[in-house]
Amino acid sequence: MASSSSLHLSQALLARAVYLHSDRVSSLSFPSFSGLKSHSSPCKAATSSSRRSNKVASSSTTIVKATAVETLDQTTEVSLVEKSINTIRFLAIDAVEKANSGHPGLPMGCAPMGHILYDEVMRYNPKNPAWFNRDRFILSAGHGCMLQYALLHLAGYDAVLEEDLKSFRQWGSKTPGHPENFETLGVEVTTGPLGQGIANAVGLALAEKHLAARFNKPDNEIVDHYTYVILGDGCQMEGISNEACSLAGHWGLGKLIALYDDNHISIDGDTEIAFTENVDQRFEALGWHVIWVKNGNTGYDDIRAAIKEAKAVKDKPTLIKVTTTIGFGSPNKANSYSVHGAALGAKEVDATRKNLGWPYEPFHVPEDVKKHWSRHTPEGAALEADWNAKFAEYEKKYKEEAAELKAIITDELPAGWEKALPTYTPESPADATRNLSQQNLNALVKVLPGLLGGSADLASSNMTLLKSYGDFQKDTPEERNVRFGVREHGMGAICNGIALHSPGFIPYCATFFVFTDYMRAAIRISALCEAGVIYVMTHDSIGLGEDGPTHQPIEHLASFRAMPNILMLRPADGNETAGAYKVAVLNRKRPSILALSRQKLPQLPGTSIEGVEKGGYTISDNSSGNKPDVILIGTGSELEIAAAAAEDLRKEGKAVRVVSFVSWELFDGQSDEYKESVLPASVSARVSIEAGSTFGWEKIVGSKGKAIGIDRFGASAPAGKIYKEFGITKEAVIAAAKQLS
Amino acid sequence: MASSSSLHLSQALLARAVYLHSDRVSSLSFPSFSGLKSHSSPCKAATSSSRRSNKVASSSTTIVKATAVETLDQTTEVSLVEKSINTIRFLAIDAVEKANSGHPGLPMGCAPMGHILYDEVMRYNPKNPAWFNRDRFILSAGHGCMLQYALLHLAGYDAVLEEDLKSFRQWGSKTPGHPENFETLGVEVTTGPLGQGIANAVGLALAEKHLAARFNKPDNEIVDHYTYVILGDGCQMEGISNEACSLAGHWGLGKLIALYDDNHISIDGDTEIAFTENVDQRFEALGWHVIWVKNGNTGYDDIRAAIKEAKAVKDKPTLIKVTTTIGFGSPNKANSYSVHGAALGAKEVDATRKNLGWPYEPFHVPEDVKKHWSRHTPEGAALEADWNAKFAEYEKKYKEEAAELKAIITDELPAGWEKALPTYTPESPADATRNLSQQNLNALVKVLPGLLGGSADLASSNMTLLKSYGDFQKDTPEERNVRFGVREHGMGAICNGIALHSPGFIPYCATFFVFTDYMRAAIRISALCEAGVIYVMTHDSIGLGEDGPTHQPIEHLASFRAMPNILMLRPADGNETAGAYKVAVLNRKRPSILALSRQKLPQLPGTSIEGVEKGGYTISDNSSGNKPDVILIGTGSELEIAAAAAEDLRKEGKAVRVVSFVSWELFDGQSDEYKESVLPASVSARVSIEAGSTFGWEKIVGSKGKAIGIDRFGASAPAGKIYKEFGITKEAVIAAAKQLS
């Protein structure tokens, strides 16, 4: 697999090579990794220049001490605020209109909160979107992405220039149809599928709380940022958001502030038709602080006051219900579903321009608005520079902690980490791969500062406890065992948030393999958004026995092999489990799923970490000249069966090769020569055995081969009995091999 | 596909051939279909006999008028109640012990509520578990299935005899590791995966409310039953339960009564570690009536009073939080996770026997307990007989409604229903298959009384509105458009509940195809529990365009083709969409997923309903002797591309066959001769084209063929552009065909 460091480097270079809009800032010393090591602070001058160039008064006085910036007492003239808000609205309207595709309603309704967040509240450096201590913003209602693109544009992010707004939703643009972190620097996560974003935000806030508890010192609070979210009615209806928000309340994530765009409209019309619960009360029940801003359209001070109040509540996350009008400003379409997901149309755009008094051409940003926002470039640089200075002090005083924190901030794995992986010999005791997995986790946590995770209430079955750590809880957030409760979907999305908080985080999460069905949407987002989450999925077949078909995965291996950018790994024993962890840890931009057995498996001769890295490899062979009579192919718990069948066949004089096919994706990535060396084209006598669907196996065994598997649901009985009844046996392999060779 | 009527008939026969435990009832006239047409009422005598034979006093006086039975003022001696409860506990303990596998904790803690429900509250006929107007009971915390098996055993259900309890969790037994409706008559749905059951129950209660509103008359309330649920902490944590319960509150499902086993223990230990939300308050926020029974272990009267109160609240579902001790009675393991999911062990079983004063052998049901419960056989028969008489009156007076209700109660489709399916010619206008789907739904609703459904807030995108009906809502429950809100997972599970309420229900539900990821666990349960739900999944490829990769399915077709007992259908035009609906409606025990296009597609020459029924078929061919030069294979929106490529190739003199491969599963079910006639083994030049993962296509195109597809995530751009950039084009098909032939 490719190491991910090259991409990160290019991002870092990009961040350094930024074009600075403000000619007032002539030079900035960029850090050598996300946000660290920059000691010059050219920004105080820049800031005072910026102070002169716009009408920010009281806020600007606090800008100098950038890390303590507090602009909630904003006194920017209301007229300029409104102009900025309308700029956001029309950038969204115009981009959707030009694309003739998109969602103008949310940006029009949420422009006030968007403006206040990005212009007055949040701390970020537009020229280094990856600055570690930035406030995070998640648009959980991802369809409203033009809100975020407009804000990034105004704030000075280079990813969203005017031309990018004009190519909204077009091939190759940096402004895709929903926010995608891998396309647009400045976007934190990938949203669109509803509810994912708020759950990601819980992960980001968990990450902050964990790092702050682990690294902050009384004299140096080096980790200190907020996580802001805008979510809509759709996110609120999704079960995943309730799961994640229940955990956020349980964990007391005080620096998570979610603004709920309460606009009473969803695609099917008024929310009255399907969504009449009392959201405020539900969130109170979940342990959140709840505030209601009744007029989110023009009640700017109310929004400001609510955010201020939210920041003052330290022990609970806050939900600010902001009642807005979807499509605010559109005289004929506001407050209706018609403004949700389609361009307004030229006529209504004109009417909206008139209605809001907007005389400008499409995509125009008025000069005073531009000027007003331009201060964020120097201010952001100052924030980062101040933080860098703070980090330098921290590093001087707390050397060890600083090194560990750095390891989490960057994506460079500690040198020699892989030496911690346990190794096994055929003499090592037989064991379930779920137990071997736990040995790996406990070995790795000693060398990987960013490793943390847990299970969805199955820690003692999934074997995921880190024995040298306690539980991450409200009052012990420095610990590294996360207790997710029975909330698989929320768990996956929270891990995505952790992974995307900082490149050195390596979150893992666990449940029974069959329950990947509950979290599949989050796993898919892991794969899409390049979050290197490790999914520890145990009880990976009928081998779990008596729990029966509701608990026995059948089609799951196939279903993930078909998913792009994911590594599906099914190790057979100790060495292969270690190999799977090596692969999973190295692939920081590609999630890995480890399918692990409940039942004991022997340590097989011939297995190796290196073999796993190739995806498929020969573990034993008595043939010569790359011409076995038959090739037996197994994965995971069935590799043992293939090996046993081979032994018997060899006794009968057959030349038999046994191939472990632990990861199809990794094998696909090997050279043709290597593939031919393992599966020579001339050998069509191939038998595969896997306790799962045979779907897809024709690719490996060929049309003349035989795939032994399970193409029905499982059954409730002791594991051995089911294996026998379903024909997942040595005898079946031998019979097939004899028939073919 | 096989018609499902044979299995239903065998079930009905089974119900008629039951062995009657009570020798006091010598003959019962069994109905010709689930519960109808039995006019004899032999049970009053039986009941009075039963009255003499046990100590039920006031309750038995009300038993005579069986349909109005109200036994909440139960005055059975407490000692007998406790004996019954301990019987339940020890049946569970003994079965788990014998299997050395299972979950004794819940049955031990929930035995009191279980006893009260099955012995005092619920109306059912143990000798005809399918009696239409029975109260439904769902054990959402399915791992505690021994509770349900013990109750079914005591109540006289023939599916759970002593020998079945003794073969708990063994191969071929009727008492599998989790409750499975397809294995055990008397179990309503399949649970185990947490949260599914409570959502199924919402579907069952919806079904009752709908039918009651549609068919009840002031003088004849022919539909009138409750839905009871026991759910645990695990169910409460799952997002799906919040989704479904939010809808239950919204719909005001007053006859849904959920008993929440609040035992503070989950697998990882005390719920304090991950679940500290205020559940009562959350349910109040969801619009439920909430009652707390503080002593669920011995507060029998409190449980009775709570259920009575719940029944009195007509406009809201009720959550009864019953605080219990998991593993109640076990001196050393009660109130700990160790009693949750493992046998107690011989020593602790002994200690528990002593502690609860239980002198009996394993699996022993004391005579007085047996006697006490024996009345349910005659009582159940009386209940059904009374209802049958009531139905006979109803039928006389309301002939049309009775016929319609019967069509829902039985699984026989109305004769000639399929004539309603629309047909198309190549001259019919091009249209998106999602629109053609809506034409089918609106045609079918006129002939299928059990068809109802809706979308997860995408009705106007999925095109699922039934134009002649209004919305199923709290005050208009007779309507047939269901508004699920943005709750895919809950939607799927609710539809499973509707489907399993009565065999004639044909629920459909809809969202974007990619969001099957959100509901995959419910879809899998549909397949496993044989619920013939129709999944209307639109926007089925990159063809949706600008919404981008978060919204574009890639691996989804493959992932469902690998799932057992499901029909994955991807129709190409009007005739194929009608064919897909024909298949979906006929398959009442196998769910269907229809993948439908957002974009317009032409009506292709050669497509047909009959072709769809075969799964794969030739739509055009200029070869002879079953020897085309090349076979082009397409599905859905790409069949058009294959057809166009064939036209070009034929102009160049090639003999080209075009095959529509609308459903792999249906094709798999055809004879070898038929398969050979479509895909002759001698023709290895095969090109497939499908805008999705190529995973699995080797099986169809062979190792010498070429599968054109998409093995990466999608992109945000107009659909045509993405097709071109991804090479899903006529040109690519032609090039591949030329290379191969």
PDB file of N, CA and C in Angstrom, chain B residues 182-236:
ATOM      1  N   PHE B 182     -39.612 -16.895  11.202  1.00  0.00           N
ATOM      2  CA  PHE B 182     -39.656 -17.934  10.179  1.00  0.00           C
ATOM      3  C   PHE B 182     -39.303 -19.309  10.749  1.00  0.00           C
ATOM      4  N   GLU B 183     -38.868 -19.349  12.000  1.00  0.00           N
ATOM      5  CA  GLU B 183     -38.554 -20.628  12.636  1.00  0.00           C
ATOM      6  C   GLU B 183     -39.603 -21.030  13.670  1.00  0.00           C
ATOM      7  N   THR B 184     -40.210 -20.042  14.301  1.00  0.00           N
ATOM      8  CA  THR B 184     -41.035 -20.320  15.468  1.00  0.00           C
ATOM      9  C   THR B 184     -42.395 -19.661  15.324  1.00  0.00           C
ATOM     10  N   LEU B 185     -43.438 -20.462  15.111  1.00  0.00           N
ATOM     11  CA  LEU B 185     -44.779 -19.887  15.023  1.00  0.00           C
ATOM     12  C   LEU B 185     -45.129 -19.307  16.388  1.00  0.00           C
ATOM     13  N   GLY B 186     -45.518 -18.055  16.404  1.00  0.00           N
ATOM     14  CA  GLY B 186     -45.782 -17.378  17.668  1.00  0.00           C
ATOM     15  C   GLY B 186     -44.819 -16.227  17.875  1.00  0.00           C
ATOM     16  N   VAL B 187     -43.702 -16.306  17.201  1.00  0.00           N
ATOM     17  CA  VAL B 187     -42.776 -15.175  17.189  1.00  0.00           C
ATOM     18  C   VAL B 187     -43.180 -14.301  16.006  1.00  0.00           C
ATOM     19  N   GLU B 188     -43.360 -13.006  16.255  1.00  0.00           N
ATOM     20  CA  GLU B 188     -43.940 -12.131  15.227  1.00  0.00           C
ATOM     21  C   GLU B 188     -42.916 -11.639  14.214  1.00  0.00           C
ATOM     22  N   VAL B 189     -41.728 -11.328  14.705  1.00  0.00           N
ATOM     23  CA  VAL B 189     -40.699 -10.730  13.845  1.00  0.00           C
ATOM     24  C   VAL B 189     -39.360 -11.332  14.240  1.00  0.00           C
ATOM     25  N   THR B 190     -38.316 -10.935  13.549  1.00  0.00           N
ATOM     26  CA  THR B 190     -36.980 -11.436  13.851  1.00  0.00           C
ATOM     27  C   THR B 190     -36.172 -10.340  14.532  1.00  0.00           C
ATOM     28  N   THR B 191     -35.742 -10.622  15.746  1.00  0.00           N
ATOM     29  CA  THR B 191     -34.992  -9.596  16.468  1.00  0.00           C
ATOM     30  C   THR B 191     -33.641 -10.143  16.918  1.00  0.00           C
ATOM     31  N   GLY B 192     -32.900  -9.307  17.520  1.00  0.00           N
ATOM     32  CA  GLY B 192     -31.539  -9.663  17.927  1.00  0.00           C
ATOM     33  C   GLY B 192     -30.648  -8.458  17.660  1.00  0.00           C
ATOM     34  N   PRO B 193     -30.527  -8.071  16.400  1.00  0.00           N
ATOM     35  CA  PRO B 193     -29.870  -6.802  16.110  1.00  0.00           C
ATOM     36  C   PRO B 193     -30.665  -5.694  16.814  1.00  0.00           C
ATOM     37  N   LEU B 194     -30.036  -5.006  17.713  1.00  0.00           N
ATOM     38  CA  LEU B 194     -30.794  -4.160  18.641  1.00  0.00           C
ATOM     39  C   LEU B 194     -31.492  -2.984  17.956  1.00  0.00           C
ATOM     40  N   GLY B 195     -32.643  -2.658  18.488  1.00  0.00           N
ATOM     41  CA  GLY B 195     -33.429  -1.545  17.975  1.00  0.00           C
ATOM     42  C   GLY B 195     -34.386  -1.933  16.864  1.00  0.00           C
ATOM     43  N   GLN B 196     -34.131  -3.059  16.203  1.00  0.00           N
ATOM     44  CA  GLN B 196     -35.009  -3.461  15.098  1.00  0.00           C
ATOM     45  C   GLN B 196     -36.422  -3.760  15.604  1.00  0.00           C
ATOM     46  N   GLY B 197     -36.501  -4.454  16.726  1.00  0.00           N
ATOM     47  CA  GLY B 197     -37.795  -4.912  17.210  1.00  0.00           C
ATOM     48  C   GLY B 197     -38.730  -3.778  17.565  1.00  0.00           C
ATOM     49  N   ILE B 198     -38.232  -2.791  18.261  1.00  0.00           N
ATOM     50  CA  ILE B 198     -39.107  -1.674  18.626  1.00  0.00           C
ATOM     51  C   ILE B 198     -39.582  -0.963  17.354  1.00  0.00           C
ATOM     52  N   ALA B 199     -38.708  -0.889  16.362  1.00  0.00           N
ATOM     53  CA  ALA B 199     -39.118  -0.259  15.099  1.00  0.00           C
ATOM     54  C   ALA B 199     -40.120  -1.136  14.351  1.00  0.00           C
ATOM     55  N   ASN B 200     -39.922  -2.449  14.374  1.00  0.00           N
ATOM     56  CA  ASN B 200     -40.930  -3.360  13.811  1.00  0.00           C
ATOM     57  C   ASN B 200     -42.269  -3.127  14.493  1.00  0.00           C
ATOM     58  N   ALA B 201     -42.219  -2.978  15.814  1.00  0.00           N
ATOM     59  CA  ALA B 201     -43.445  -2.798  16.586  1.00  0.00           C
ATOM     60  C   ALA B 201     -44.180  -1.526  16.169  1.00  0.00           C
ATOM     61  N   VAL B 202     -43.410  -0.496  15.859  1.00  0.00           N
ATOM     62  CA  VAL B 202     -44.050   0.727  15.355  1.00  0.00           C
ATOM     63  C   VAL B 202     -44.789   0.408  14.055  1.00  0.00           C
ATOM     64  N   GLY B 203     -44.190  -0.423  13.226  1.00  0.00           N
ATOM     65  CA  GLY B 203     -44.861  -0.838  11.991  1.00  0.00           C
ATOM     66  C   GLY B 203     -46.121  -1.649  12.264  1.00  0.00           C
ATOM     67  N   LEU B 204     -46.046  -2.541  13.209  1.00  0.00           N
ATOM     68  CA  LEU B 204     -47.222  -3.347  13.559  1.00  0.00           C
ATOM     69  C   LEU B 204     -48.340  -2.449  14.086  1.00  0.00           C
ATOM     70  N   ALA B 205     -47.968  -1.498  14.925  1.00  0.00           N
ATOM     71  CA  ALA B 205     -48.982  -0.602  15.490  1.00  0.00           C
ATOM     72  C   ALA B 205     -49.541   0.330  14.422  1.00  0.00           C
ATOM     73  N   LEU B 206     -48.684   0.754  13.509  1.00  0.00           N
ATOM     74  CA  LEU B 206     -49.164   1.551  12.373  1.00  0.00           C
ATOM     75  C   LEU B 206     -50.188   0.735  11.586  1.00  0.00           C
ATOM     76  N   ALA B 207     -49.850  -0.516  11.332  1.00  0.00           N
ATOM     77  CA  ALA B 207     -50.744  -1.371  10.549  1.00  0.00           C
ATOM     78  C   ALA B 207     -52.104  -1.481  11.227  1.00  0.00           C
ATOM     79  N   GLU B 208     -52.084  -1.679  12.533  1.00  0.00           N
ATOM     80  CA  GLU B 208     -53.351  -1.800  13.264  1.00  0.00           C
ATOM     81  C   GLU B 208     -54.145  -0.509  13.175  1.00  0.00           C
ATOM     82  N   LYS B 209     -53.469   0.590  13.406  1.00  0.00           N
ATOM     83  CA  LYS B 209     -54.173   1.884  13.388  1.00  0.00           C
ATOM     84  C   LYS B 209     -54.752   2.166  12.002  1.00  0.00           C
ATOM     85  N   HIS B 210     -53.972   1.822  11.000  1.00  0.00           N
ATOM     86  CA  HIS B 210     -54.425   2.025   9.622  1.00  0.00           C
ATOM     87  C   HIS B 210     -55.667   1.169   9.324  1.00  0.00           C
ATOM     88  N   LEU B 211     -55.561  -0.107   9.637  1.00  0.00           N
ATOM     89  CA  LEU B 211     -56.683  -1.013   9.327  1.00  0.00           C
ATOM     90  C   LEU B 211     -57.922  -0.653  10.147  1.00  0.00           C
ATOM     91  N   ALA B 212     -57.693  -0.305  11.406  1.00  0.00           N
ATOM     92  CA  ALA B 212     -58.830   0.062  12.250  1.00  0.00           C
ATOM     93  C   ALA B 212     -59.551   1.271  11.662  1.00  0.00           C
ATOM     94  N   ALA B 213     -58.774   2.258  11.246  1.00  0.00           N
ATOM     95  CA  ALA B 213     -59.390   3.473  10.697  1.00  0.00           C
ATOM     96  C   ALA B 213     -60.082   3.180   9.371  1.00  0.00           C
ATOM     97  N   ARG B 214     -59.533   2.255   8.643  1.00  0.00           N
ATOM     98  CA  ARG B 214     -60.050   1.980   7.308  1.00  0.00           C
ATOM     99  C   ARG B 214     -61.274   1.063   7.367  1.00  0.00           C
ATOM    100  N   PHE B 215     -61.297   0.161   8.324  1.00  0.00           N
ATOM    101  CA  PHE B 215     -62.338  -0.864   8.290  1.00  0.00           C
ATOM    102  C   PHE B 215     -63.316  -0.854   9.464  1.00  0.00           C
ATOM    103  N   ASN B 216     -62.926  -0.290  10.591  1.00  0.00           N
ATOM    104  CA  ASN B 216     -63.851  -0.354  11.722  1.00  0.00           C
ATOM    105  C   ASN B 216     -65.095   0.475  11.453  1.00  0.00           C
ATOM    106  N   LYS B 217     -66.206  -0.010  11.996  1.00  0.00           N
ATOM    107  CA  LYS B 217     -67.492   0.675  11.853  1.00  0.00           C
ATOM    108  C   LYS B 217     -67.985   0.978  13.261  1.00  0.00           C
ATOM    109  N   PRO B 218     -68.827   1.968  13.400  1.00  0.00           N
ATOM    110  CA  PRO B 218     -69.325   2.289  14.742  1.00  0.00           C
ATOM    111  C   PRO B 218     -69.920   1.066  15.439  1.00  0.00           C
ATOM    112  N   ASP B 219     -70.513   0.177  14.671  1.00  0.00           N
ATOM    113  CA  ASP B 219     -71.129  -0.991  15.300  1.00  0.00           C
ATOM    114  C   ASP B 219     -70.249  -2.236  15.237  1.00  0.00           C
ATOM    115  N   ASN B 220     -69.070  -2.087  14.718  1.00  0.00           N
ATOM    116  CA  ASN B 220     -68.241  -3.289  14.595  1.00  0.00           C
ATOM    117  C   ASN B 220     -66.760  -2.909  14.458  1.00  0.00           C
ATOM    118  N   GLU B 221     -66.092  -2.968  15.611  1.00  0.00           N
ATOM    119  CA  GLU B 221     -64.660  -2.643  15.589  1.00  0.00           C
ATOM    120  C   GLU B 221     -63.888  -3.924  15.316  1.00  0.00           C
ATOM    121  N   ILE B 222     -63.832  -4.263  14.067  1.00  0.00           N
ATOM    122  CA  ILE B 222     -63.299  -5.563  13.669  1.00  0.00           C
ATOM    123  C   ILE B 222     -61.778  -5.645  13.822  1.00  0.00           C
ATOM    124  N   VAL B 223     -61.115  -4.506  13.783  1.00  0.00           N
ATOM    125  CA  VAL B 223     -59.649  -4.465  13.977  1.00  0.00           C
ATOM    126  C   VAL B 223     -59.380  -3.784  15.307  1.00  0.00           C
ATOM    127  N   ASP B 224     -58.755  -4.497  16.201  1.00  0.00           N
ATOM    128  CA  ASP B 224     -58.625  -3.934  17.544  1.00  0.00           C
ATOM    129  C   ASP B 224     -57.624  -4.747  18.362  1.00  0.00           C
ATOM    130  N   HIS B 225     -56.373  -4.456  18.201  1.00  0.00           N
ATOM    131  CA  HIS B 225     -55.397  -5.150  19.050  1.00  0.00           C
ATOM    132  C   HIS B 225     -54.281  -4.210  19.466  1.00  0.00           C
ATOM    133  N   TYR B 226     -53.555  -4.645  20.443  1.00  0.00           N
ATOM    134  CA  TYR B 226     -52.412  -3.884  20.934  1.00  0.00           C
ATOM    135  C   TYR B 226     -51.105  -4.472  20.414  1.00  0.00           C
ATOM    136  N   THR B 227     -50.079  -3.662  20.486  1.00  0.00           N
ATOM    137  CA  THR B 227     -48.724  -4.136  20.191  1.00  0.00           C
ATOM    138  C   THR B 227     -47.868  -3.878  21.426  1.00  0.00           C
ATOM    139  N   TYR B 228     -47.351  -4.943  21.997  1.00  0.00           N
ATOM    140  CA  TYR B 228     -46.508  -4.845  23.190  1.00  0.00           C
ATOM    141  C   TYR B 228     -45.062  -5.140  22.840  1.00  0.00           C
ATOM    142  N   VAL B 229     -44.192  -4.447  23.497  1.00  0.00           N
ATOM    143  CA  VAL B 229     -42.761  -4.603  23.233  1.00  0.00           C
ATOM    144  C   VAL B 229     -42.013  -4.676  24.554  1.00  0.00           C
ATOM    145  N   ILE B 230     -41.013  -5.509  24.609  1.00  0.00           N
ATOM    146  CA  ILE B 230     -40.014  -5.366  25.676  1.00  0.00           C
ATOM    147  C   ILE B 230     -38.697  -5.001  24.997  1.00  0.00           C
ATOM    148  N   LEU B 231     -38.168  -3.875  25.419  1.00  0.00           N
ATOM    149  CA  LEU B 231     -36.873  -3.451  24.858  1.00  0.00           C
ATOM    150  C   LEU B 231     -35.920  -3.125  25.999  1.00  0.00           C
ATOM    151  N   GLY B 232     -34.639  -3.152  25.705  1.00  0.00           N
ATOM    152  CA  GLY B 232     -33.649  -2.923  26.748  1.00  0.00           C
ATOM    153  C   GLY B 232     -32.801  -1.683  26.495  1.00  0.00           C
ATOM    154  N   ASP B 233     -31.789  -1.538  27.314  1.00  0.00           N
ATOM    155  CA  ASP B 233     -30.900  -0.388  27.167  1.00  0.00           C
ATOM    156  C   ASP B 233     -30.246  -0.349  25.796  1.00  0.00           C
ATOM    157  N   GLY B 234     -29.883  -1.519  25.291  1.00  0.00           N
ATOM    158  CA  GLY B 234     -29.233  -1.570  23.983  1.00  0.00           C
ATOM    159  C   GLY B 234     -30.130  -0.996  22.903  1.00  0.00           C
ATOM    160  N   CYS B 235     -31.380  -1.421  22.898  1.00  0.00           N
ATOM    161  CA  CYS B 235     -32.337  -0.880  21.921  1.00  0.00           C
ATOM    162  C   CYS B 235     -32.439   0.639  22.053  1.00  0.00           C
ATOM    163  N   GLN B 236     -32.429   1.096  23.294  1.00  0.00           N
ATOM    164  CA  GLN B 236     -32.588   2.536  23.525  1.00  0.00           C
ATOM    165  C   GLN B 236     -31.409   3.334  22.973  1.00  0.00           C
TER     166      GLN B 236
END
